Tab-separated table of C-alpha atoms in Angstrom:
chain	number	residue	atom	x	y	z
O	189	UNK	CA	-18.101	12.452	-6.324
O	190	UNK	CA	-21.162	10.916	-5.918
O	191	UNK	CA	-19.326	6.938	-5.522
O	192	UNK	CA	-16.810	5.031	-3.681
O	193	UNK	CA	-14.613	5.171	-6.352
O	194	UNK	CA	-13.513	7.154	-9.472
O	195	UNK	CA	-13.713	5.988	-12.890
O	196	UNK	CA	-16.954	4.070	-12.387
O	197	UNK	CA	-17.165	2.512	-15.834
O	198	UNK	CA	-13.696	1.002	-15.202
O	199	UNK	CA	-14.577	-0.416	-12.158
O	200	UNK	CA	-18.271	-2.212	-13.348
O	201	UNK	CA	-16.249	-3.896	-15.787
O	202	UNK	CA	-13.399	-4.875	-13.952
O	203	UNK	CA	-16.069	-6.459	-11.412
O	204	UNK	CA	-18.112	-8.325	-13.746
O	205	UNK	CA	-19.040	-11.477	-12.196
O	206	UNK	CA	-17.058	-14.614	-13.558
O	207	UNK	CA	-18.256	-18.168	-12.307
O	208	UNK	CA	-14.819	-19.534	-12.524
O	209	UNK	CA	-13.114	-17.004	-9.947
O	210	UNK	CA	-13.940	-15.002	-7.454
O	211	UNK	CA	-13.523	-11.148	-7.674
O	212	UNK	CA	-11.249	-9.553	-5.011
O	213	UNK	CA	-10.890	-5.863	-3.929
O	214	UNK	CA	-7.525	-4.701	-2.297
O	215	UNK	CA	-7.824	-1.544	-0.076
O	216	UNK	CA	-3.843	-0.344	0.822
O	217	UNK	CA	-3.808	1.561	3.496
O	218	UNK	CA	-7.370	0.946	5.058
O	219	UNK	CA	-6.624	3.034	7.929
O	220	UNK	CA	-10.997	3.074	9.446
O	221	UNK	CA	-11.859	0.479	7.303
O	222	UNK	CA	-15.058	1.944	6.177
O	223	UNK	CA	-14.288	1.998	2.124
O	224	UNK	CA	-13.156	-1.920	2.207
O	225	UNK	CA	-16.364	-3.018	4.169
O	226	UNK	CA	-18.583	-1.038	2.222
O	227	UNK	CA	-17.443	-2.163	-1.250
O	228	UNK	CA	-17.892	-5.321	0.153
O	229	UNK	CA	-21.678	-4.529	0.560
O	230	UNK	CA	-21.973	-3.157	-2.607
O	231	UNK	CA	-20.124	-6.350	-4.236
O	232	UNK	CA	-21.656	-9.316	-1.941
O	233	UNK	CA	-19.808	-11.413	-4.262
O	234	UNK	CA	-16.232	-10.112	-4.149
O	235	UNK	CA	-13.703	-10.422	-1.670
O	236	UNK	CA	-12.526	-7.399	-0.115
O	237	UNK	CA	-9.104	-7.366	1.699
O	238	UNK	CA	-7.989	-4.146	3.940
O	239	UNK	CA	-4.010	-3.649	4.455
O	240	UNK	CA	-2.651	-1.619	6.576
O	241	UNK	CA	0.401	-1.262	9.162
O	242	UNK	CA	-2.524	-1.289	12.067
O	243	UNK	CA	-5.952	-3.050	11.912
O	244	UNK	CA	-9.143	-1.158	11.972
O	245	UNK	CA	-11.074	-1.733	15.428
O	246	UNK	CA	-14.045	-2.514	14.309
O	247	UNK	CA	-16.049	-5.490	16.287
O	248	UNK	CA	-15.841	-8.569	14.174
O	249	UNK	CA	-19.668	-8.854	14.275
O	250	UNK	CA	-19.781	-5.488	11.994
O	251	UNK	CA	-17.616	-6.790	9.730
O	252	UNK	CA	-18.832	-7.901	5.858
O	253	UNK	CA	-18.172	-12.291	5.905
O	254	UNK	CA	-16.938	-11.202	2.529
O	255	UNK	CA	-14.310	-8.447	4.104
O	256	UNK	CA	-10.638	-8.753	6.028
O	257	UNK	CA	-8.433	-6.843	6.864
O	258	UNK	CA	-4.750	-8.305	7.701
O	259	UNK	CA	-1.399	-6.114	8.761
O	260	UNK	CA	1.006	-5.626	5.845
O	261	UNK	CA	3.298	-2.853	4.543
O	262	UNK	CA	3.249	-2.058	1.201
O	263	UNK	CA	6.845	-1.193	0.781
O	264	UNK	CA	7.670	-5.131	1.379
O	265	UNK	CA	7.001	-7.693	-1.101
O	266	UNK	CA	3.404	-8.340	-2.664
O	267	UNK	CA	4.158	-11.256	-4.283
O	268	UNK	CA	1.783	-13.312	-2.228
O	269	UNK	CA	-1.418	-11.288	-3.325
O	270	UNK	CA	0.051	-11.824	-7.085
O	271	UNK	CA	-3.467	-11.740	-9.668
O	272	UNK	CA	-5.599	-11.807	-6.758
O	273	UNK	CA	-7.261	-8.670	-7.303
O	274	UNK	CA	-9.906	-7.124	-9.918
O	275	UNK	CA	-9.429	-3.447	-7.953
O	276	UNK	CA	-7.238	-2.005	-6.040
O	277	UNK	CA	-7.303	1.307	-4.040
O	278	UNK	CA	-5.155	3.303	-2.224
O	279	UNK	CA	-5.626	6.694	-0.524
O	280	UNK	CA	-4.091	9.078	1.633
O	281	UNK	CA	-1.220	7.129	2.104
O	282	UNK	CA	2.019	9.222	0.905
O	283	UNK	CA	3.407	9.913	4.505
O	284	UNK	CA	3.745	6.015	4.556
O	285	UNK	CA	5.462	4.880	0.658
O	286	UNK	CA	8.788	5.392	0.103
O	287	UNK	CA	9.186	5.045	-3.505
O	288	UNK	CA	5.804	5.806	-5.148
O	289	UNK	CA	6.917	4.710	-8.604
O	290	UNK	CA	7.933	0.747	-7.591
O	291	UNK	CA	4.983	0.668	-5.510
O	292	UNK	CA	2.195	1.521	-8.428
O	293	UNK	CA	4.381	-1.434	-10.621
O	294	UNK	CA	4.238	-4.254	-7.518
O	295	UNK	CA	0.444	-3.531	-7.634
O	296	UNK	CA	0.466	-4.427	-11.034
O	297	UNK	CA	1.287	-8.119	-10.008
O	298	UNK	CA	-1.497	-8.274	-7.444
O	299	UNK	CA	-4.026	-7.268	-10.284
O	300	UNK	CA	-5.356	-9.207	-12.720
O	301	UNK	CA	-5.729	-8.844	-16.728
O	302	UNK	CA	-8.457	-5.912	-17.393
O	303	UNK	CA	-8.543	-5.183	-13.636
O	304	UNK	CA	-8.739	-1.363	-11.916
O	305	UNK	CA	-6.282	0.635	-10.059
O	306	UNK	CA	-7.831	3.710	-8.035
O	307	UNK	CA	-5.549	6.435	-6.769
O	308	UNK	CA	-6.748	9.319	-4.466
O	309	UNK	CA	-4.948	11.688	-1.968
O	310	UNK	CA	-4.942	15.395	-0.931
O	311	UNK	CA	-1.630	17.882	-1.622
O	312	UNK	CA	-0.593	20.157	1.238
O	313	UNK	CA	-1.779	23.231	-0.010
O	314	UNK	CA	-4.615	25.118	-0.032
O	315	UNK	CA	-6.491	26.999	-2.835
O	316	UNK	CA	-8.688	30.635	-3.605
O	317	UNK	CA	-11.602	31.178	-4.962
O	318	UNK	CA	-10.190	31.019	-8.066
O	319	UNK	CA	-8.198	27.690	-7.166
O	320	UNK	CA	-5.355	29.019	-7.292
O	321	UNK	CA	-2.766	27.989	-4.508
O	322	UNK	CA	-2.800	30.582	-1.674
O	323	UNK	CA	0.972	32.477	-1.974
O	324	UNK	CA	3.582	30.854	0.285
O	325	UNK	CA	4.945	33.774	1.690
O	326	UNK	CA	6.498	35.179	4.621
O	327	UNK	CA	4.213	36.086	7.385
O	328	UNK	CA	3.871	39.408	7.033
O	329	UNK	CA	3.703	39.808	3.373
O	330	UNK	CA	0.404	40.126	1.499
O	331	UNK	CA	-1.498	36.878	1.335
O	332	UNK	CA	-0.326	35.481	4.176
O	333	UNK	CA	-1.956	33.124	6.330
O	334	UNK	CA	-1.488	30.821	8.913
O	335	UNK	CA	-3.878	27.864	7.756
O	336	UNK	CA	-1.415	27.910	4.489
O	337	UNK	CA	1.905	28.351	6.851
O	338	UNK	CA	0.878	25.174	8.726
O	339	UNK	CA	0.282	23.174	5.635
O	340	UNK	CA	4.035	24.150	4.334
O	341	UNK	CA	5.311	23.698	7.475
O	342	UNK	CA	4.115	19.965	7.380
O	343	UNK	CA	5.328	20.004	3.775
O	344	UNK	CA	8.773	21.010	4.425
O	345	UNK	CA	9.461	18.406	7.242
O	346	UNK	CA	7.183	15.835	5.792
O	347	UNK	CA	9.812	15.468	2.334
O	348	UNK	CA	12.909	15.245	4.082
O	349	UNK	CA	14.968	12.336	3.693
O	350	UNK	CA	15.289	12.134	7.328
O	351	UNK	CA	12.817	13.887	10.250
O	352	UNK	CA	12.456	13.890	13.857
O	353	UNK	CA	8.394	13.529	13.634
O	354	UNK	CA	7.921	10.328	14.400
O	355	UNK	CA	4.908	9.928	11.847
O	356	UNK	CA	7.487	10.475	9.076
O	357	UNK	CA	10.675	9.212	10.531
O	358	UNK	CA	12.536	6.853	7.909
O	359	UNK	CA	9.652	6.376	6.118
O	360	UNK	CA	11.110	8.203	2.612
O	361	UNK	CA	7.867	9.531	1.759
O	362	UNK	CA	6.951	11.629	-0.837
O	363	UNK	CA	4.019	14.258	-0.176
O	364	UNK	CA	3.905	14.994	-3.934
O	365	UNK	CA	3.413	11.832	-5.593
O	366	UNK	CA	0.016	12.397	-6.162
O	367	UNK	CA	1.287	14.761	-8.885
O	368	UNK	CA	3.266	12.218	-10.642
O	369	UNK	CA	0.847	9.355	-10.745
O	370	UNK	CA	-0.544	9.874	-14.309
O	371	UNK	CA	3.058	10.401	-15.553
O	372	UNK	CA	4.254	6.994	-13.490
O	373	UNK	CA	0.827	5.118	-15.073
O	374	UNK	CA	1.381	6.589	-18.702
O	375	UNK	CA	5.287	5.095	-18.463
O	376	UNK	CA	4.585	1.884	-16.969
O	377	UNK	CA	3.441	-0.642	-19.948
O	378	UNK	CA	1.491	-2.924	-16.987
O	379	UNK	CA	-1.356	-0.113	-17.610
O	380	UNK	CA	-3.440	1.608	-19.726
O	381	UNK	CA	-6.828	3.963	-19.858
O	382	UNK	CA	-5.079	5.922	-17.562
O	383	UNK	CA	-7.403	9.095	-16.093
O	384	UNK	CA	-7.405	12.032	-13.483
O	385	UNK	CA	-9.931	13.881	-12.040
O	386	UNK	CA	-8.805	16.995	-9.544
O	387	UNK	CA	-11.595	17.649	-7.040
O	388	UNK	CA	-12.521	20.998	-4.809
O	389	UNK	CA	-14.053	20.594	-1.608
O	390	UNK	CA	-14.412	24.112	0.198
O	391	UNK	CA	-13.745	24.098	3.878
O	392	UNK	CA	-16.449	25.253	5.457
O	393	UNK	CA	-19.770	25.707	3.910
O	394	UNK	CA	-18.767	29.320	2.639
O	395	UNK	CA	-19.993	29.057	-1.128
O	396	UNK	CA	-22.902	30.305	-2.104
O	397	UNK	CA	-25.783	27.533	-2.351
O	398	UNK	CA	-24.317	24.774	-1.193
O	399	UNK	CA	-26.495	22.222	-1.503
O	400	UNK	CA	-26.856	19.873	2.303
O	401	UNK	CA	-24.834	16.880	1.189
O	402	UNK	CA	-21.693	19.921	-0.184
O	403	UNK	CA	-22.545	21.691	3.071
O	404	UNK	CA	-21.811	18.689	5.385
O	405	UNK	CA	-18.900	17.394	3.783
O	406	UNK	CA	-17.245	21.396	3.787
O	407	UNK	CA	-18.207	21.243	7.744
O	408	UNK	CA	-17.139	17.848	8.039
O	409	UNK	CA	-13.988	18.280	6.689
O	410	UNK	CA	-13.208	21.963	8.473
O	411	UNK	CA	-14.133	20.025	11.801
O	412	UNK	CA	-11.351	16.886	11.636
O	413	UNK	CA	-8.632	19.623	10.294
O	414	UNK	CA	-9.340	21.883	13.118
O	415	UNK	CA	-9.738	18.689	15.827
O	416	UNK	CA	-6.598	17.446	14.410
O	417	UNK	CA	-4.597	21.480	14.545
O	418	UNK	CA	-2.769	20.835	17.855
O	419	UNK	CA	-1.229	17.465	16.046
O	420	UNK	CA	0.882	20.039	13.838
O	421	UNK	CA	2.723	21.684	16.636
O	422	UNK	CA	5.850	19.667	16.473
O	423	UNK	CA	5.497	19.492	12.413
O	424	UNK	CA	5.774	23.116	12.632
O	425	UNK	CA	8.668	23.416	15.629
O	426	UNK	CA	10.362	20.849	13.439
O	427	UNK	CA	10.598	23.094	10.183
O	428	UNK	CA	12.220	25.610	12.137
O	429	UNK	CA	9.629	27.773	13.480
O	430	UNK	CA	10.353	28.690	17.502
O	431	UNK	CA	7.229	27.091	20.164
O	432	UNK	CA	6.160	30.818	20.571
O	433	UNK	CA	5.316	31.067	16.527
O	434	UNK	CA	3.837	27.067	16.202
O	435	UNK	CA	1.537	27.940	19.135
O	436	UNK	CA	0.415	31.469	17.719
O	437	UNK	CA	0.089	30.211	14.298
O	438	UNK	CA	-1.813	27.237	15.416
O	439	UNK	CA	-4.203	29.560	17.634
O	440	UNK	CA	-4.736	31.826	14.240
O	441	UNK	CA	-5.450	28.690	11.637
O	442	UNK	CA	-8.322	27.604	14.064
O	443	UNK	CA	-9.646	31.160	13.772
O	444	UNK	CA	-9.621	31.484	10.142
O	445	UNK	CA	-10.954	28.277	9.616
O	446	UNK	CA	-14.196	29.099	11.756
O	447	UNK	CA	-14.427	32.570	10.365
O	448	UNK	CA	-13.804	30.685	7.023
O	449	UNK	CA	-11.329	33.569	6.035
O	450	UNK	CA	-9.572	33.239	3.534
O	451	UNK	CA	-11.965	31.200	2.329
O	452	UNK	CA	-10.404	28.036	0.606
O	453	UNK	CA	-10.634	25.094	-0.952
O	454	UNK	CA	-8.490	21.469	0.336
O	455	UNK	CA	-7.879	19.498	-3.395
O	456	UNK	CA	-8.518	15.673	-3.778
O	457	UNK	CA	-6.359	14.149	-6.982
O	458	UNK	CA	-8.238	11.054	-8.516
O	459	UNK	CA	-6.180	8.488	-10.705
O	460	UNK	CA	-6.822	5.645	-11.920
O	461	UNK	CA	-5.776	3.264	-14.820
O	462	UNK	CA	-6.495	-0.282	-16.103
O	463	UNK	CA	-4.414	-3.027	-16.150
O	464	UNK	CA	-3.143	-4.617	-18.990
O	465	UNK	CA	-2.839	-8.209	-20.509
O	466	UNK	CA	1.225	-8.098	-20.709
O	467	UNK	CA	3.379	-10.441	-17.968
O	468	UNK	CA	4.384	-8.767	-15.368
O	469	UNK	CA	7.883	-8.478	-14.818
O	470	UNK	CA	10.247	-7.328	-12.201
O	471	UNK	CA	11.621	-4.659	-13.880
O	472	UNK	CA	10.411	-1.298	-13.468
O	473	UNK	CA	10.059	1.314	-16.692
O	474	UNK	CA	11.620	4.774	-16.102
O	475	UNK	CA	9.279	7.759	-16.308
């Protein structure tokens, strides 16, 4: 994707200038910071707000004038930010929402009439060359691997009502929901134009020509997943794998993802919808 966002069209015209208001951008779980302060240099005249249960440490002096960020969770009451926003944009956040469904109707109120909402988010599996999920299987059966153990592992313990990892512990999250977000949209009168886009990024530059911005995203993205490989340990201990298997599993999903074998590809889901003219209500529609 050659943007910030998805569903470009949507997004011009939700950010049309209007001298009687000013446009606002809501980023939900801003996490760096980056996307929020650079749609705020690509709309000087909007202002871009950055949520998040921790602010981004970024000097104030590198900050946009026109960005903020401020410490909220999204599970709580938006009421405050009601029709303050043309956009708003969440990714990556599923380990953190506990009931995706409410959430995607409370940002209704925060948006105004004709305004954008942009999903995006990864699933916890990984996919062939013919992008089909790699087999979850027992090691030891054919089309095993390691790099695809550790993502179920994470999966397993991540959708549990209740876990001992602290990053999901009573948080009610819900790994899927990135699969459900066009049928949640479609339901929910509050929006309309509703679109998906699934996106393949290969880990590791191993397809064939590759041009050099594909080629350093794929290496980009195989080094933070190995960097961050050690992290899974307790995810894995936790879904009932003894230290002796996390720590040789681990140790063969670092080598597979340098020898890029099996090579895969990590899926992005992009959503996105408009919103409509109706009142919004408190009352959430059933999909």
């Amino acid at each position: 994707m050659d943007s910030l966002y998805a569903a470009p069209e949507l997004v011009e015209r939700a950010m049309r200038s209007r001298p009687d208001v000013v446009s606002g951008i809501l980023d939900v779980g801003t996490g760096s910071g980056c996307w929020a302060m650079d749609m705020a240099r690509e709309f000087p005249h909007a202002e871009v707000v950055g949520i998040d249960l921790v602010p981004p440490n970024f000097p104030q002096e590198d900050i946009p004038s026109n960005c903020r960020f401020e410490v909220d969770d999204v599970n709580l009451d938006l009421s405050h930010y009601a029709k303050s926003f043309n956009v708003v944009h969440m990714r990556s956040v599923a380990m953190g929402v506990t009931n995706f469904q409410d959430l995607l109707h409370r940002l209704a109120q925060t948006l105004r009439a004709d305004g954008a909402i942009l999903l995006a988010g990864g699933d916890y599996h990984f996919y062939g060359e013919d992008l089909a999920p790699l087999p979850v299987v027992k090691e030891g059966e054919p089309g095993w691997s390691a790099s695809q153990a550790l993502l179920s592992a994470i999966h397993t313990v991540g959708n549990r009502p209740s876990s001992g990892i602290p990053i999901f512990r009573n948080r009610g999250g819900d790994l899927d929901a990135a699969q459900a977000w066009v049928k949640y949209l479609t339901a929910n009168p509050m929006y309309t134009n509703v679109g998906m886009q699934d996106i393949y990024v290969p880990l590791g530059p191993w397809m064939p020509q590759l041009d050099a911005r594909c080629t350093q995203i794929s290496e980009l993205l195989r080094s933070d997943v190995i960097q961050g490989l050690q992290s899974y340990k307790g995810i894995v201990i936790e879904s009932g794998a003894p230290e002796s298997t996390a720590t040789r599993w681990l140790t063969m999903a670092e080598k597979e993802m340098k020898d890029m074998r099996p090579k895969v590809f990590v899926k992005w889901r992009y959503t996105w919808a408009t919103r409509t003219r109706l009142r919004w209500t408190t009352e959430i529609p059933t999909a």
